[in-house]
PDB file of C-alpha atoms in Angstrom:
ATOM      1  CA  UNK O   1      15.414  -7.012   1.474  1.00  0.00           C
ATOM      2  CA  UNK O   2      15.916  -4.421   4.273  1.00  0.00           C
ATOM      3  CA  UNK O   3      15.443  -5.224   7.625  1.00  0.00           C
ATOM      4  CA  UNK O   4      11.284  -4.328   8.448  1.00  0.00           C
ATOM      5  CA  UNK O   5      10.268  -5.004   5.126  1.00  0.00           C
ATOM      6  CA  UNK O   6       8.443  -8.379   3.891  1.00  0.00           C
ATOM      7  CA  UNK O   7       6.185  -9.290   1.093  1.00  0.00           C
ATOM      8  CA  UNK O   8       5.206 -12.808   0.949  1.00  0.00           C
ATOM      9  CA  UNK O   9       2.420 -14.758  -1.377  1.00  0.00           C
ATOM     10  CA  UNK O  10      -0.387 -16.060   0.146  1.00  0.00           C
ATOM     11  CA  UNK O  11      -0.173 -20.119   0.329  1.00  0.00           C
ATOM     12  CA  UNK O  12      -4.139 -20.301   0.979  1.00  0.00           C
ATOM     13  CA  UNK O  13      -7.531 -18.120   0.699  1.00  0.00           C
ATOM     14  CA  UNK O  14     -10.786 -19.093   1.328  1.00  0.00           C
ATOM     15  CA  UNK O  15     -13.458 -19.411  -1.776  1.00  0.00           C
ATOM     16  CA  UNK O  16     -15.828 -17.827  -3.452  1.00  0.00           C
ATOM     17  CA  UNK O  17     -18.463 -19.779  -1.946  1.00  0.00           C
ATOM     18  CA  UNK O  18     -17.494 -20.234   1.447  1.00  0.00           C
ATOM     19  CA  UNK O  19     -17.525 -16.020   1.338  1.00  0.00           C
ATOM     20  CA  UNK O  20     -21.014 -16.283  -0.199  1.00  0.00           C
ATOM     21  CA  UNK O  21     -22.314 -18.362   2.514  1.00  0.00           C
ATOM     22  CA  UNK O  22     -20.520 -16.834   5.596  1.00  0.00           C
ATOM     23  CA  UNK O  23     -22.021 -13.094   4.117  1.00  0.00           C
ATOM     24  CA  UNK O  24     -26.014 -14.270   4.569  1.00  0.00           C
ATOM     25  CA  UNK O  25     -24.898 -14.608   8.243  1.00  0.00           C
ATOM     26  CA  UNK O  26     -25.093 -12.267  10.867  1.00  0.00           C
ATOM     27  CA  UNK O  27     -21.556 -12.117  12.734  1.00  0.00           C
ATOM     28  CA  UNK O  28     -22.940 -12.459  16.159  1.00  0.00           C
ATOM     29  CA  UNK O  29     -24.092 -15.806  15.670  1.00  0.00           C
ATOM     30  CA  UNK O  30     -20.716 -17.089  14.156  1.00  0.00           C
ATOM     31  CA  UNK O  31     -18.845 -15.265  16.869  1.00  0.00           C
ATOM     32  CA  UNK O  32     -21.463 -17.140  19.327  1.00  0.00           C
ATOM     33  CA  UNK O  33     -20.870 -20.544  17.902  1.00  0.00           C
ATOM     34  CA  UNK O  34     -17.067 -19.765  17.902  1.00  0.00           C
ATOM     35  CA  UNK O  35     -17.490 -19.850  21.694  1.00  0.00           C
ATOM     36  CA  UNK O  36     -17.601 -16.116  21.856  1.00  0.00           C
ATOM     37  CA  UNK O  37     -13.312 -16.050  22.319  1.00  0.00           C
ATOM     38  CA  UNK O  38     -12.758 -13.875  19.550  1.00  0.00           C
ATOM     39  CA  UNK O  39     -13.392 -10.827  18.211  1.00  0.00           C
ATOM     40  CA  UNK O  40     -11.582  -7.489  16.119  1.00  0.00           C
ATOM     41  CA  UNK O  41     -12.059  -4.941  19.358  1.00  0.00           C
ATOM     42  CA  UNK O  42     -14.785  -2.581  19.939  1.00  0.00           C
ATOM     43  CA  UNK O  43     -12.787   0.471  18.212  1.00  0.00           C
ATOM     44  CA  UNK O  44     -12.904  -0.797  14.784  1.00  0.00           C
ATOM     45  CA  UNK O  45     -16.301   0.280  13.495  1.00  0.00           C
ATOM     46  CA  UNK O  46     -18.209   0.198  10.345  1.00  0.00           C
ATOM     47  CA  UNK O  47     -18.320   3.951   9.130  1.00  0.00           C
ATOM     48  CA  UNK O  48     -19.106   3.314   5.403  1.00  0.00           C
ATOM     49  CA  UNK O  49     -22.942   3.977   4.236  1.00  0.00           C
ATOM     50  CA  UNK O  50     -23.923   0.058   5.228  1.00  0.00           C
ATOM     51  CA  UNK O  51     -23.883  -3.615   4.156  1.00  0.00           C
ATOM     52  CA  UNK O  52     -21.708  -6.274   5.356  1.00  0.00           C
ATOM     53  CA  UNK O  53     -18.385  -7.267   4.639  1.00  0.00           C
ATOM     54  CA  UNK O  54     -16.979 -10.865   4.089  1.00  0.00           C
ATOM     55  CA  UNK O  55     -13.234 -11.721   2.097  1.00  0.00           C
ATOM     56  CA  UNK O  56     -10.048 -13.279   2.296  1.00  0.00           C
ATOM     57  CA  UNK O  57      -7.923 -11.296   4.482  1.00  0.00           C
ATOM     58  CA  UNK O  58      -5.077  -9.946   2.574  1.00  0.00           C
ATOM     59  CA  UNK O  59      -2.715  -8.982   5.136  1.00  0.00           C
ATOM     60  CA  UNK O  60      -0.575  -5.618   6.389  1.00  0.00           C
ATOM     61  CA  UNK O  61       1.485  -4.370   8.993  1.00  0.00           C
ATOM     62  CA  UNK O  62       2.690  -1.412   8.901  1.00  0.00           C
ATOM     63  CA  UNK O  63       4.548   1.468  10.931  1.00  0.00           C
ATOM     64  CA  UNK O  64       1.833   3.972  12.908  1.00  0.00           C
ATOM     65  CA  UNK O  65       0.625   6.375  10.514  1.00  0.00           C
ATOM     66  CA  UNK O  66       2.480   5.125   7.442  1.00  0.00           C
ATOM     67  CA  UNK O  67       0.606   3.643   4.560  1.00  0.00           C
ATOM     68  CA  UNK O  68       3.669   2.736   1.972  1.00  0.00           C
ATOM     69  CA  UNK O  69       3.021  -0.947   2.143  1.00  0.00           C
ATOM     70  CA  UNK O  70      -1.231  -0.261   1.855  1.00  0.00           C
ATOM     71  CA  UNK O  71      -0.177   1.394  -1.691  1.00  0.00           C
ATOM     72  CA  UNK O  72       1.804  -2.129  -2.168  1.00  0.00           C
ATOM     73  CA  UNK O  73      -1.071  -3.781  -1.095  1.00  0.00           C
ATOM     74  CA  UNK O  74      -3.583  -2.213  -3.599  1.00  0.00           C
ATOM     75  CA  UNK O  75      -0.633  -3.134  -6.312  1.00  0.00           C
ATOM     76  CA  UNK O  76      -0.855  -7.383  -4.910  1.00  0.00           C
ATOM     77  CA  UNK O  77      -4.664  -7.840  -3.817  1.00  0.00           C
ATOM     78  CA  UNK O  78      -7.504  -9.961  -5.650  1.00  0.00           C
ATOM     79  CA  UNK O  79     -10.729  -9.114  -6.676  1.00  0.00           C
ATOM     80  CA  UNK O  80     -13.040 -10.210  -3.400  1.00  0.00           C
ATOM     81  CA  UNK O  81      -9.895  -9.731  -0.837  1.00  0.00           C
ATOM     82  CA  UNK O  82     -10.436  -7.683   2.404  1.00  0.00           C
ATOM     83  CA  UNK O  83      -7.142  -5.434   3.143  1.00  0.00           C
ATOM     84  CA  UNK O  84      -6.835  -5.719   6.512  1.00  0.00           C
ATOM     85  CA  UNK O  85      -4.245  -3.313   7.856  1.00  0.00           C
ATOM     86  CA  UNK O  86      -2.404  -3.480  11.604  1.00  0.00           C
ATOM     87  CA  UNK O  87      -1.438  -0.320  12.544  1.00  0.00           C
ATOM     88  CA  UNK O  88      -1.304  -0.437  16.098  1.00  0.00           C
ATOM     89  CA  UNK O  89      -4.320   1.319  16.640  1.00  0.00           C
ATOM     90  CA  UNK O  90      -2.440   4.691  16.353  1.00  0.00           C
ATOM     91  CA  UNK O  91      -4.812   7.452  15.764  1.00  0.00           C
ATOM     92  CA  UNK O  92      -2.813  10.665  14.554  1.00  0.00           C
ATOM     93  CA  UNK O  93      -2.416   9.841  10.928  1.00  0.00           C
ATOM     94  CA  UNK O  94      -4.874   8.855   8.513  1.00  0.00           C
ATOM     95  CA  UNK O  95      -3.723   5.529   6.306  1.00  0.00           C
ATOM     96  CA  UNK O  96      -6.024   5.913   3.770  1.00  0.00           C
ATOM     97  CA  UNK O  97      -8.977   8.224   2.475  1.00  0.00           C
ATOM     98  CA  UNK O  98     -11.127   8.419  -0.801  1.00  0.00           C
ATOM     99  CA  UNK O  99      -8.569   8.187  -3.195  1.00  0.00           C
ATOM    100  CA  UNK O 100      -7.018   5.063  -1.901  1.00  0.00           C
ATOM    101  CA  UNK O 101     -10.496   3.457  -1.109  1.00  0.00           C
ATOM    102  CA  UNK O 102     -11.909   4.466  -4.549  1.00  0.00           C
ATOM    103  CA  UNK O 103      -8.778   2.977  -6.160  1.00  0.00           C
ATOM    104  CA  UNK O 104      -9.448   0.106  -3.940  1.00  0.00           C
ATOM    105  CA  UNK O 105     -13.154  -0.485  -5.170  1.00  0.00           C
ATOM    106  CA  UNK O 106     -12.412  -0.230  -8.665  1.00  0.00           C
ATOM    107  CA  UNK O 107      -9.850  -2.932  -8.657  1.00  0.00           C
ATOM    108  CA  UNK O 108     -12.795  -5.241  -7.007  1.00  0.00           C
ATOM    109  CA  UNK O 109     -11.142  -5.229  -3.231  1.00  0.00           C
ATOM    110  CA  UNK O 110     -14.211  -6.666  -0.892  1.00  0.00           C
ATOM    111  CA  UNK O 111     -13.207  -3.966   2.172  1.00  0.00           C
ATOM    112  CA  UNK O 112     -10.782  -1.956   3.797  1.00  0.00           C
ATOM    113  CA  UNK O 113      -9.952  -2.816   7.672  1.00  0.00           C
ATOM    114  CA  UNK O 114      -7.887  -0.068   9.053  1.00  0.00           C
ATOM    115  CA  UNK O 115      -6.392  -0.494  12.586  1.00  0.00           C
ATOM    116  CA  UNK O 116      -5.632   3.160  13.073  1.00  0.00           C
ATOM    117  CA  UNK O 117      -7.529   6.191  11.023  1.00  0.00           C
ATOM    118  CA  UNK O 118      -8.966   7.442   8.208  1.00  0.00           C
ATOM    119  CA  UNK O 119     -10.154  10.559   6.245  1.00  0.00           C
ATOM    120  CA  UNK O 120     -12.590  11.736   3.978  1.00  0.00           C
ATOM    121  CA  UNK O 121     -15.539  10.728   6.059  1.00  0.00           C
ATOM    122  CA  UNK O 122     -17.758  12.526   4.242  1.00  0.00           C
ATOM    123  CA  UNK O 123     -16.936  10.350   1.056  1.00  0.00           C
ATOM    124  CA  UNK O 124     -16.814   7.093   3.170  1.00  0.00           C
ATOM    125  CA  UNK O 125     -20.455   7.593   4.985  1.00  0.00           C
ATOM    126  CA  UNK O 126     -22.305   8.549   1.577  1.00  0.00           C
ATOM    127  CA  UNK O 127     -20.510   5.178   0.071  1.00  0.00           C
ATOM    128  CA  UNK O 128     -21.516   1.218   0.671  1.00  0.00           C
ATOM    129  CA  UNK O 129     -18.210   0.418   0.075  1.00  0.00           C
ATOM    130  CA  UNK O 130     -17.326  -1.848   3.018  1.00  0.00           C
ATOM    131  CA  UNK O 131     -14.395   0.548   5.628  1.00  0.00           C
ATOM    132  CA  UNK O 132     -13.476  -0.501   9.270  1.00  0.00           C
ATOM    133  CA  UNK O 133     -11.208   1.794  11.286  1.00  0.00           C
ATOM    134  CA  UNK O 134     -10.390   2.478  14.989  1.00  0.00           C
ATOM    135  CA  UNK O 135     -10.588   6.346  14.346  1.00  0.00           C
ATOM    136  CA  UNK O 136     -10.959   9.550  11.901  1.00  0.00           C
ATOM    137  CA  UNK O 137      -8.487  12.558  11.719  1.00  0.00           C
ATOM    138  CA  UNK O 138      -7.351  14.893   8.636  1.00  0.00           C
ATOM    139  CA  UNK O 139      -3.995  14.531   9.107  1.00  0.00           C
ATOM    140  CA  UNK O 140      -2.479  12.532   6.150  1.00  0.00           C
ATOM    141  CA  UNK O 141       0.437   9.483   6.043  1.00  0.00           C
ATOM    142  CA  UNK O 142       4.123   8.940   5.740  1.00  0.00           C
ATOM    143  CA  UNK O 143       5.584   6.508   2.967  1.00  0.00           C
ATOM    144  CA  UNK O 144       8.624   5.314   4.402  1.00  0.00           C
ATOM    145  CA  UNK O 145       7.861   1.797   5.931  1.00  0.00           C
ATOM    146  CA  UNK O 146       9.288  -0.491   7.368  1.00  0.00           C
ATOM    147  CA  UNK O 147       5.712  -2.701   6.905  1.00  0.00           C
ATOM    148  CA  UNK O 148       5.091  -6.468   6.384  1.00  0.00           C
ATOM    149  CA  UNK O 149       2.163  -7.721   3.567  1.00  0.00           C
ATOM    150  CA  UNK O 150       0.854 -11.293   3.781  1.00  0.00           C
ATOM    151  CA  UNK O 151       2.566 -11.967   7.355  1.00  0.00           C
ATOM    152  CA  UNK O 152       0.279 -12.882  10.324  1.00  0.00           C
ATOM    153  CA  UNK O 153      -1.478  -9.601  12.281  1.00  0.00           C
ATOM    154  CA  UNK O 154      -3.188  -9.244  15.717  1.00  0.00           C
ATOM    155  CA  UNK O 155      -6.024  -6.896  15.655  1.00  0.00           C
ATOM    156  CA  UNK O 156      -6.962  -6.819  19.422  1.00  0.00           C
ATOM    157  CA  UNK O 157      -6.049  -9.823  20.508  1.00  0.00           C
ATOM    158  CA  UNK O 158      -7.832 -11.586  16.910  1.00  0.00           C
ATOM    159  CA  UNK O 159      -5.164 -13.252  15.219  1.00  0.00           C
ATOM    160  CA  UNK O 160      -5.390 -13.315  11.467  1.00  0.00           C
ATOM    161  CA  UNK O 161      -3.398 -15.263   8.859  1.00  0.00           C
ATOM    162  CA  UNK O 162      -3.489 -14.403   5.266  1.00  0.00           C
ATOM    163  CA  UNK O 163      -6.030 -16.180   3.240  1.00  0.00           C
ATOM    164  CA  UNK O 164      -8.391 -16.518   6.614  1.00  0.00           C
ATOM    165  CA  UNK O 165     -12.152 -15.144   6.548  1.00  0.00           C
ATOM    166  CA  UNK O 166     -13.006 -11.630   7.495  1.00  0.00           C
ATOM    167  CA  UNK O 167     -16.070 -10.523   8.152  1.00  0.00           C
ATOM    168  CA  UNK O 168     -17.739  -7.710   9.409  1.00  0.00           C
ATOM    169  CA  UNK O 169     -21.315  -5.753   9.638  1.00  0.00           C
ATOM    170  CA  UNK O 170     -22.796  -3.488  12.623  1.00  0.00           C
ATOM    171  CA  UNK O 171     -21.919  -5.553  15.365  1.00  0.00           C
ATOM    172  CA  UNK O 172     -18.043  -4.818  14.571  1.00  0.00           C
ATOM    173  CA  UNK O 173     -15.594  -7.597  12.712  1.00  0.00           C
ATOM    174  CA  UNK O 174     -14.452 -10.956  12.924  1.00  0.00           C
ATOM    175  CA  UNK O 175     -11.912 -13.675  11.540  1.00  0.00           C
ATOM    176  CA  UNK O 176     -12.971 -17.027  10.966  1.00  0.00           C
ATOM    177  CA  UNK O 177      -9.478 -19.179  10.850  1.00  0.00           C
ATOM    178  CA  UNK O 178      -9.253 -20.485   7.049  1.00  0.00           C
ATOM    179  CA  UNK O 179      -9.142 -24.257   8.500  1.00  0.00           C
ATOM    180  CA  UNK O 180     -12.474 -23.923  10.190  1.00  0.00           C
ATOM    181  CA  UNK O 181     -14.732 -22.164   8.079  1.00  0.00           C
ATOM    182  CA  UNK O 182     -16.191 -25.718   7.468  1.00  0.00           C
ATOM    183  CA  UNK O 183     -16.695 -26.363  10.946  1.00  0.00           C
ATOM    184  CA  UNK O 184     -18.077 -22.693  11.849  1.00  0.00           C
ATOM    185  CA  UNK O 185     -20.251 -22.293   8.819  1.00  0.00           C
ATOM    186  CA  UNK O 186     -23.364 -25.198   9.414  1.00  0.00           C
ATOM    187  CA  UNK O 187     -23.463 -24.329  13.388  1.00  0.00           C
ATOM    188  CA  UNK O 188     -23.667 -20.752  12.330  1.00  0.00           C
ATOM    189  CA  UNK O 189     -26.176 -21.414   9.796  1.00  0.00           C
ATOM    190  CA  UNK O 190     -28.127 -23.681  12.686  1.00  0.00           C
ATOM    191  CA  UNK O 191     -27.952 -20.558  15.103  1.00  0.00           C
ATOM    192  CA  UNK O 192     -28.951 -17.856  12.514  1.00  0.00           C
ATOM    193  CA  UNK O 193     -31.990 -20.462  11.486  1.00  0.00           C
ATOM    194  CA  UNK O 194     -32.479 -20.850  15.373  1.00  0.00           C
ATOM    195  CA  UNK O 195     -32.642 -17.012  16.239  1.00  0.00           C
ATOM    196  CA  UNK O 196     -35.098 -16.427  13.573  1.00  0.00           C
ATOM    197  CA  UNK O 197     -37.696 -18.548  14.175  1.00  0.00           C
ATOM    198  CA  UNK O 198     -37.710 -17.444  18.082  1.00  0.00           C
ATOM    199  CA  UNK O 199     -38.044 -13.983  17.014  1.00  0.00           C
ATOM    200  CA  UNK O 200     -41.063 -15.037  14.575  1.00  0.00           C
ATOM    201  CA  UNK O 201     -42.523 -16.961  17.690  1.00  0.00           C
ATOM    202  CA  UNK O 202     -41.945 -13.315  19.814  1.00  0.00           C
ATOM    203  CA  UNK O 203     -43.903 -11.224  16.907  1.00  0.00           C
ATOM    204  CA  UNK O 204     -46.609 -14.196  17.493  1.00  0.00           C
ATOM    205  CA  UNK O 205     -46.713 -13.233  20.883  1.00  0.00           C
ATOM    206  CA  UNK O 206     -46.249 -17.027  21.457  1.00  0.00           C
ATOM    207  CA  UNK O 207     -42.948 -17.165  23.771  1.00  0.00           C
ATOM    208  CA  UNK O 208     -43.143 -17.344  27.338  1.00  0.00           C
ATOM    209  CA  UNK O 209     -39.958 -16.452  28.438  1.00  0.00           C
ATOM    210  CA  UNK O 210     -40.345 -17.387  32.196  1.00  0.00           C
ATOM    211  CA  UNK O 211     -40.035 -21.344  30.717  1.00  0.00           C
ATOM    212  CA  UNK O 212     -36.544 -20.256  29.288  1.00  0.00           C
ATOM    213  CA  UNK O 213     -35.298 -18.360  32.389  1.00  0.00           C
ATOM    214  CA  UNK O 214     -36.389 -21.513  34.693  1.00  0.00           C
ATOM    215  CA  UNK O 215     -34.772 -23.890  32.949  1.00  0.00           C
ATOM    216  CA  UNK O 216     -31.153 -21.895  32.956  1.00  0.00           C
ATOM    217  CA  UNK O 217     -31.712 -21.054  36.462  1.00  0.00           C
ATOM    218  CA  UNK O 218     -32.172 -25.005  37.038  1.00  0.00           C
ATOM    219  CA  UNK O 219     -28.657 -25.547  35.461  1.00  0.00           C
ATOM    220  CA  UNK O 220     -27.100 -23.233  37.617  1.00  0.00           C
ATOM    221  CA  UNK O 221     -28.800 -25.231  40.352  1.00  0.00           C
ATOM    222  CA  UNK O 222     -31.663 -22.524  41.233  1.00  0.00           C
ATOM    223  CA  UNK O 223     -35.044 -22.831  41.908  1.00  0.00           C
ATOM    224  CA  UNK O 224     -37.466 -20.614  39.764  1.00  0.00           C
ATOM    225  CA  UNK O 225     -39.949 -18.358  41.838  1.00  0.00           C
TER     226      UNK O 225
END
C-alpha cells in the first residue's frame, strides 16, 4: 500500500441499542456527566433541516480538501454508521455536497461529520438528514489522497476511535468512548430525568432559586446575603 494510504476493519462498534438509548438524550447532559472534558469544537455545526444524530463512528482522515477516501468510505460503511471525516478543519474545498450525502442516506449511513466544508446548502437545510461541518463554500474536491479510513481521528482535541459513539444535535457533537457507553449512559439518563423535573417544578412556579445559589455559595465557603 502506498505510503499515506490505510484502510483497516473496524475490530468493535457500538449496538443498536446502546445508539437507541444514547439518541433520547440530550448531549449536554452526557457531555456534563462526562465531566464536561470533551467535546467536537464549536465550528462543527448542525446545518441539516433538524433532529439528532447518534452512530458508530466510521472513521476518515483525509488530505485538506480531498474527499477520495469519503467515496471509499461510502463503498465500506454500515447501515446506522456516522462518517466522521478529519480534515483539518480546512475551509477552501468542499468534501462533500448532495450527491455524496444523498448517496450516503440511501445506503442507510446515520450522518455525515465533516471537519472542513460542504456545498449544496440549500439541499442540506431543506433535508433532516443528519450533516456536521466546520464551514460552507462552492468550491468542489480533489481525489488524489493520501487519506486513512478506520484509523483513530482528533476532531478538536475529541479523540475518536472507530466503532466509538457519535452523537450530535443543536448543542454541537460529541464522542462517547465505545468502552464507556455503559458507564455514561444511566448517569446521563439520571441527569436528563433530573433536568426535567426541575424545569416542570420552574413552569410550577415552585423553585426558589435563592435555596440553590446559598447552598453552592456555602461550598465555596461563602455566606449567602
Amino acid at each position: 500500500m502506498a505510503h499515506g494510504f490505510r484502510i483497516l476493519e473496524r475490530t468493535r462498534r457500538v449496538d443498536d441499542e446502546t445508539v437507541r438509548q444514547f439518541r433520547e438524550l440530550p448531549v449536554a447532559n452526557v457531555s456534563d456527566v462526562m465531566s464536561r472534558l470533551t467535546a467536537g469544537g464549536p465550528n462543527l455545526r448542525p446545518l441539516h433541516a433538524g433532529g439528532p444524530l447518534a452512530g458508530p463512528a466510521f472513521t476518515v482522515k483525509t488530505r485538506p480538501g480531498d474527499n477520495l477516501m469519503i467515496h471509499k468510505a461510502l463503498l465500506m460503511a454500515k447501515r446506522g454508521d456516522v462518517i466522521v471525516v478529519d480534515a483539518g478543519g480546512e475551509l477552501s474545498n468542499a468534501l462533500v455536497g448532495e450527491m455524496m450525502l444523498s448517496h450516503a442516506r440511501q445506503i442507510g449511513v446515520a450522518g455525515v461529520v465533516i471537519n472542513g466544508a460542504v456545498r449544496d446548502y440549500g439541499w442540506i437545510r431543506n433535508n433532516s438528514f443528519p450533516v456536521f461541518a466546520a464551514g460552507i463554500t462552492h468550491r468542489g474536491p480533489y481525489k488524489d489522497g493520501p487519506g486513512e479510513i478506520n484509523a483513530p481521528i482528533s476532531l478538536d482535541g475529541m479523540v475518536i476511535n472507530p466503532g466509538d459513539l457519535i452523537m450530535g444535535d443543536d448543542d454541537g457533537l460529541l464522542c462517547v468512548p465505545y468502552e464507556l457507553t455503559g458507564e455514561i449512559y444511566p448517569l446521563a439518563k439520571a441527569k436528563h430525568e433530573a433536568e426535567l423535573k426541575t424545569v416542570a417544578t420552574t413552569l410550577a412556579g415552585k423553585l426558589d432559586p435563592k435555596l440553590w445559589v446559598d447552598e453552592s455559595l456555602k461550598r465555596l465557603g461563602c455566606e449567602g446575603v
